[in-house]
Short mmCIF file of C-alpha atoms in Angstrom, two decimals:
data_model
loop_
_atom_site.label_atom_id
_atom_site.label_comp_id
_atom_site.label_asym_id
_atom_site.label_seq_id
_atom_site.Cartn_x
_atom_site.Cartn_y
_atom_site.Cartn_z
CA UNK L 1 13.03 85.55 97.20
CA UNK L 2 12.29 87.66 100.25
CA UNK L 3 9.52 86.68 102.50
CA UNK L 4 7.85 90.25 102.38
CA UNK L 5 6.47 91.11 99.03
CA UNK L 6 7.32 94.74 97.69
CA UNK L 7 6.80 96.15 94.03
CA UNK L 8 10.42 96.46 92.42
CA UNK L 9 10.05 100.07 91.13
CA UNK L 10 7.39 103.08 92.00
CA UNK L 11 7.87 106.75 90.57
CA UNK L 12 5.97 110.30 90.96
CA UNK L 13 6.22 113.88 90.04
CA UNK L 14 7.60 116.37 92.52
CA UNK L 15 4.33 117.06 94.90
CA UNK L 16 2.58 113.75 94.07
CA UNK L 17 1.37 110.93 96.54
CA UNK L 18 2.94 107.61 96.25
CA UNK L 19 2.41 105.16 97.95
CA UNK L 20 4.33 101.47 98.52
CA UNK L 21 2.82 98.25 99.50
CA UNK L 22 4.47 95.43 101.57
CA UNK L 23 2.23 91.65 101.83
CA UNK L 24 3.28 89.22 104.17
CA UNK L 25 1.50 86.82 106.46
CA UNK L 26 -0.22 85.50 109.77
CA UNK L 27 3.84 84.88 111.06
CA UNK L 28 5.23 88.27 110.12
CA UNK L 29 3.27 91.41 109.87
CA UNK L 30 -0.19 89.40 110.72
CA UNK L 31 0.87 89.50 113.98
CA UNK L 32 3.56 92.00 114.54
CA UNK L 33 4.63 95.35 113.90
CA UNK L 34 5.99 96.85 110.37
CA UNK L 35 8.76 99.25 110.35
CA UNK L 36 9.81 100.82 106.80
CA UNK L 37 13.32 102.50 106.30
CA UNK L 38 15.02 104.72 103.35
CA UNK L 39 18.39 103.88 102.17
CA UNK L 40 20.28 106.03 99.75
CA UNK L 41 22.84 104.76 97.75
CA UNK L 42 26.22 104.07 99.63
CA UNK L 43 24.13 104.67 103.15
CA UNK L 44 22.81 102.11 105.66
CA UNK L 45 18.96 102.10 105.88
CA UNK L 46 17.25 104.99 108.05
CA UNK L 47 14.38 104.25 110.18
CA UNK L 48 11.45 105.49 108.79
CA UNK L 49 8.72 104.71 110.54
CA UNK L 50 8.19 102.18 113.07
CA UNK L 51 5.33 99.86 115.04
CA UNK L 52 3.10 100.47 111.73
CA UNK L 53 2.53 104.31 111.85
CA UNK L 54 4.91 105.94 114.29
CA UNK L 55 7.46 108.45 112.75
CA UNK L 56 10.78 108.51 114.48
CA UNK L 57 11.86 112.45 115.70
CA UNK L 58 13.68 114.39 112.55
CA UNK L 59 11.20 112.12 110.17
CA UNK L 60 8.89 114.28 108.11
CA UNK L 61 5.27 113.91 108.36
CA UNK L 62 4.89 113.80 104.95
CA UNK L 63 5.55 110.25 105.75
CA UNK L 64 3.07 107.88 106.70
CA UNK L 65 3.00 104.43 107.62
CA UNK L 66 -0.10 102.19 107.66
CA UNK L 67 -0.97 98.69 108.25
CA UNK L 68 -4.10 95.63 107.69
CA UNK L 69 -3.93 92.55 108.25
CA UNK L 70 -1.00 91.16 106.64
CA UNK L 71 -0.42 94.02 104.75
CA UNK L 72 1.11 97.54 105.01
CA UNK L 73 1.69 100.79 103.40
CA UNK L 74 3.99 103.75 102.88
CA UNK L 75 3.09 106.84 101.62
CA UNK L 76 5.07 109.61 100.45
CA UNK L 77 3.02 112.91 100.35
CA UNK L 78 4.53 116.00 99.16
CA UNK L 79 7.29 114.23 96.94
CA UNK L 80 10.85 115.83 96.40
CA UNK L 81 13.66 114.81 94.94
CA UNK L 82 15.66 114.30 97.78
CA UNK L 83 12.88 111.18 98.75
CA UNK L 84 14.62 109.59 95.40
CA UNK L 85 15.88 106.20 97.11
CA UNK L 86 15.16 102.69 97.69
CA UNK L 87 12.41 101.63 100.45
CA UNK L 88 12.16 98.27 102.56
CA UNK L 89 9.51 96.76 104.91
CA UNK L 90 10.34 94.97 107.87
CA UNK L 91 8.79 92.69 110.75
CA UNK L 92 9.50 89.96 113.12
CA UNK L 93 8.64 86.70 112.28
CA UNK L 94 7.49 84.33 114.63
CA UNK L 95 8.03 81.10 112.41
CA UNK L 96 12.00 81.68 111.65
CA UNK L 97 13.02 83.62 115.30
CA UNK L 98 14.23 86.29 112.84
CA UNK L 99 13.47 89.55 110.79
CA UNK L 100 11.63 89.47 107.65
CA UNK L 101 12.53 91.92 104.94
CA UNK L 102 10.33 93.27 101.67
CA UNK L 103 12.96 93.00 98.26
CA UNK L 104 12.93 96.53 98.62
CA UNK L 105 11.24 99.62 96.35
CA UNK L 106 13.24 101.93 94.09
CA UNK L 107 11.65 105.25 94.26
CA UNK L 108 12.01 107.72 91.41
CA UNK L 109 11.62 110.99 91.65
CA UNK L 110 10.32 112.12 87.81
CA UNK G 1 24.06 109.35 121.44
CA UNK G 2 23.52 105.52 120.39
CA UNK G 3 26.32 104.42 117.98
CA UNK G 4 27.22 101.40 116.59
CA UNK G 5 30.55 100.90 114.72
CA UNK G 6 31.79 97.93 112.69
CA UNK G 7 35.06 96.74 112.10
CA UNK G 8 36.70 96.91 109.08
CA UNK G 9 35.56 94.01 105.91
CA UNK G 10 37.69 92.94 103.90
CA UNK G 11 39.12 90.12 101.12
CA UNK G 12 38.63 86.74 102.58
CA UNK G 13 39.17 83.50 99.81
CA UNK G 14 36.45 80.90 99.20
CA UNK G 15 36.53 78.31 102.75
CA UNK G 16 38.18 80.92 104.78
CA UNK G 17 37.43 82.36 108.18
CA UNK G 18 36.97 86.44 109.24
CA UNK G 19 35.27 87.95 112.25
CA UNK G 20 32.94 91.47 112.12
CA UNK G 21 33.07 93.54 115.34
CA UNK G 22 30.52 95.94 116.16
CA UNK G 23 31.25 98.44 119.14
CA UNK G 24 28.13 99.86 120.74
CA UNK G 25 27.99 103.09 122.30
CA UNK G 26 24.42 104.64 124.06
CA UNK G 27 22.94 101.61 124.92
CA UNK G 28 23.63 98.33 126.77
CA UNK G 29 24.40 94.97 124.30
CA UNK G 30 23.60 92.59 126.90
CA UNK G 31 20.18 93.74 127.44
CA UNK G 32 18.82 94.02 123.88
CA UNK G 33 18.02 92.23 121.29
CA UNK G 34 20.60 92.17 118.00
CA UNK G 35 21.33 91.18 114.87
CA UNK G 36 23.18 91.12 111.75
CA UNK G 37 21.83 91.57 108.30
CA UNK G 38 23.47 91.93 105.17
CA UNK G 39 23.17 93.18 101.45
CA UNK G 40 24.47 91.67 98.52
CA UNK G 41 25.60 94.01 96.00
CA UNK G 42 22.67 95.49 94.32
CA UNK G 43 20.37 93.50 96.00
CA UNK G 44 18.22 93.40 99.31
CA UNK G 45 18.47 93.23 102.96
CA UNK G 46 18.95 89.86 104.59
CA UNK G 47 18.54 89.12 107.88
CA UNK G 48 21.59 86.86 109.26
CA UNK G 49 21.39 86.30 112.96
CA UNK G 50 20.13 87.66 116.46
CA UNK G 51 20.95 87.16 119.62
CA UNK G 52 18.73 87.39 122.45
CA UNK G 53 19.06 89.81 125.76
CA UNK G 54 19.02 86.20 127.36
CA UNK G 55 22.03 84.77 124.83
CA UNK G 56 19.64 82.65 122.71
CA UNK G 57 20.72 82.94 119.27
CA UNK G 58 19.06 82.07 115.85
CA UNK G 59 20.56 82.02 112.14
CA UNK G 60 19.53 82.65 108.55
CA UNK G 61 19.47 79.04 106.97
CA UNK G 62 21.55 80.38 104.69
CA UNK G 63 23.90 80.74 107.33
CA UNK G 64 23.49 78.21 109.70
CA UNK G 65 25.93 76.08 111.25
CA UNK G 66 28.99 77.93 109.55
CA UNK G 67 28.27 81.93 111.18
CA UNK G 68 28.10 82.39 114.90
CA UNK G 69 26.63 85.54 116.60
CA UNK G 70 28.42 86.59 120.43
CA UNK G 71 28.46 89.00 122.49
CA UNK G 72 31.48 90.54 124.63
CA UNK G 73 29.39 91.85 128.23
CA UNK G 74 32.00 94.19 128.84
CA UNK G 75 33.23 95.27 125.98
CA UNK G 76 29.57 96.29 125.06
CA UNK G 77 30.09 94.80 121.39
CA UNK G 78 28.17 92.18 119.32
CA UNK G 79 30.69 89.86 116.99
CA UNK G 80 29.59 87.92 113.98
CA UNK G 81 32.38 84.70 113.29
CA UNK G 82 31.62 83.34 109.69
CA UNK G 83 34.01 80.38 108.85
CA UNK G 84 33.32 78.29 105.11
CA UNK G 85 33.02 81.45 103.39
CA UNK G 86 31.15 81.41 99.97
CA UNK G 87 31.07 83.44 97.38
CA UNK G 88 27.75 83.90 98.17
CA UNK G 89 28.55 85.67 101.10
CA UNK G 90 29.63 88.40 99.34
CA UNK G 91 27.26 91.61 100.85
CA UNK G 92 27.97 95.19 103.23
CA UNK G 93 27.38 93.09 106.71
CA UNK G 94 25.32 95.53 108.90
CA UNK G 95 25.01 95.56 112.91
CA UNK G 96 21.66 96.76 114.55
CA UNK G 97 19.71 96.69 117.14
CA UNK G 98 16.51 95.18 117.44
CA UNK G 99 13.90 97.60 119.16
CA UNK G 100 12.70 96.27 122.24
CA UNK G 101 9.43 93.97 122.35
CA UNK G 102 8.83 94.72 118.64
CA UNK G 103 12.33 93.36 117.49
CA UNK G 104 12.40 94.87 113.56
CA UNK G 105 15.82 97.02 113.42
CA UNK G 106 15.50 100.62 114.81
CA UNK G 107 19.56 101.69 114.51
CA UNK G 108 22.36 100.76 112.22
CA UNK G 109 25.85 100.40 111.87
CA UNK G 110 27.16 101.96 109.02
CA UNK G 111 27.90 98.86 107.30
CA UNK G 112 31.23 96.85 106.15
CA UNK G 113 31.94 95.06 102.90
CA UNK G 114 32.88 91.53 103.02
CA UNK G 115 34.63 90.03 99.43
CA UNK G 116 34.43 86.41 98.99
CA UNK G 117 37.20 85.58 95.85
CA UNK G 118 39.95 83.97 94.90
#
């Protein structure tokens, strides 16, 4: 059971707008910053975006990252098929002294 | 060009002992915050350990009191030592640094696969 809550699956036509929610609380993303990453299959994650909304150089700007109160989003504009992976959430957590992860999202690309 | 390169997995049986290196290049260990996290097969990340710029150090509880998280100054690498091995602990063991004052990962190691069996 992972401390930041994520929907399991999420899917879109090439061109759509998806978007993928992450819920956590006052200890976690209530009070600190949310990074998202991409990992393909066989690949360690990729930064994505990080401190809520900033997009790391080399990152598309098709991605976007937002963030209220305990809860953020990612959203994919422009969908290919290349964006087909699996999506986490991330913050700091000030109760555990440790990083908080979302179960993850499996993206499909229809 | 920051890099940071794990040692080699492998085998280990039920109760037994391994260490994961991570080399660092690009950056200073010492003065940033890192950690290990995992991923069971098919599953999600999980956060393991992290060790403070200062050398404080903090641990999964799923973890605790069998994994320790060091540092080697000049060496510039990070070590994980897991002893009582489950099978549980069965997951690609990622190095990474946490980015500084916000402390969520912001680059990886490319992972190495630890097997817990007899």
């Amino acid at each position: 059971q992972s401390v930041l809550t994520q929907p399991p699956s999420a899917s879109g036509t090439p061109g759509q707008r998806v978007t993928i929610s992450c819920s956590g609380g006052s200890s976690n993303i209530g009070s600190n910053f949310v990074y998202w990453y991409q990992q393909l299959p066989g690949t360690a994650p990729k930064l994505l975006i990080y401190r809520n909304n900033q997009r790391p150089s080399g990152v598309p700007d098709r991605f976007s990252g937002s963030k209220s109160g305990t809860s953020a989003s990612l959203a994919i504009s422009g969908l290919r098929s290349e964006d087909e992976a699996d999506y986490f959430c991330a913050s700091w957590d000030d109760s555990l002294s440790g990083v908080v992860f979302g179960g993850g999202t499996k993206l499909t690309v229809l | 060009e920051v890099q940071l390169v794990e040692s080699a997995g492998g085998l280990v049986q039920p109760g037994g002992s391994l260490r994961l290196s991570c080399a660092v290049s690009g950056f200073t260990v010492s003065n940033n915050y890192m950690s290990w996290v995992r991923q069971a097969p098919g599953k999600g990340l999980e956060w393991v350990s992290v060790i403070y710029s200062g050398g404080n150090t903090y641990y999964a509880d799923s973890v605790k009191g069998r994994f320790t998280i060091s540092r080697h100054n000049s060496k510039n690498t990070l070590y994980l030592q897991m002893n009582s091995l489950r099978t549980e602990d069965t997951a690609v063991y990622y190095c990474a640094r946490l980015h500084y004052g916000d402390y969520a990962p912001d680059h990886w190691g490319q992972g190495t696969l630890v097997t817990v069996s007899s």
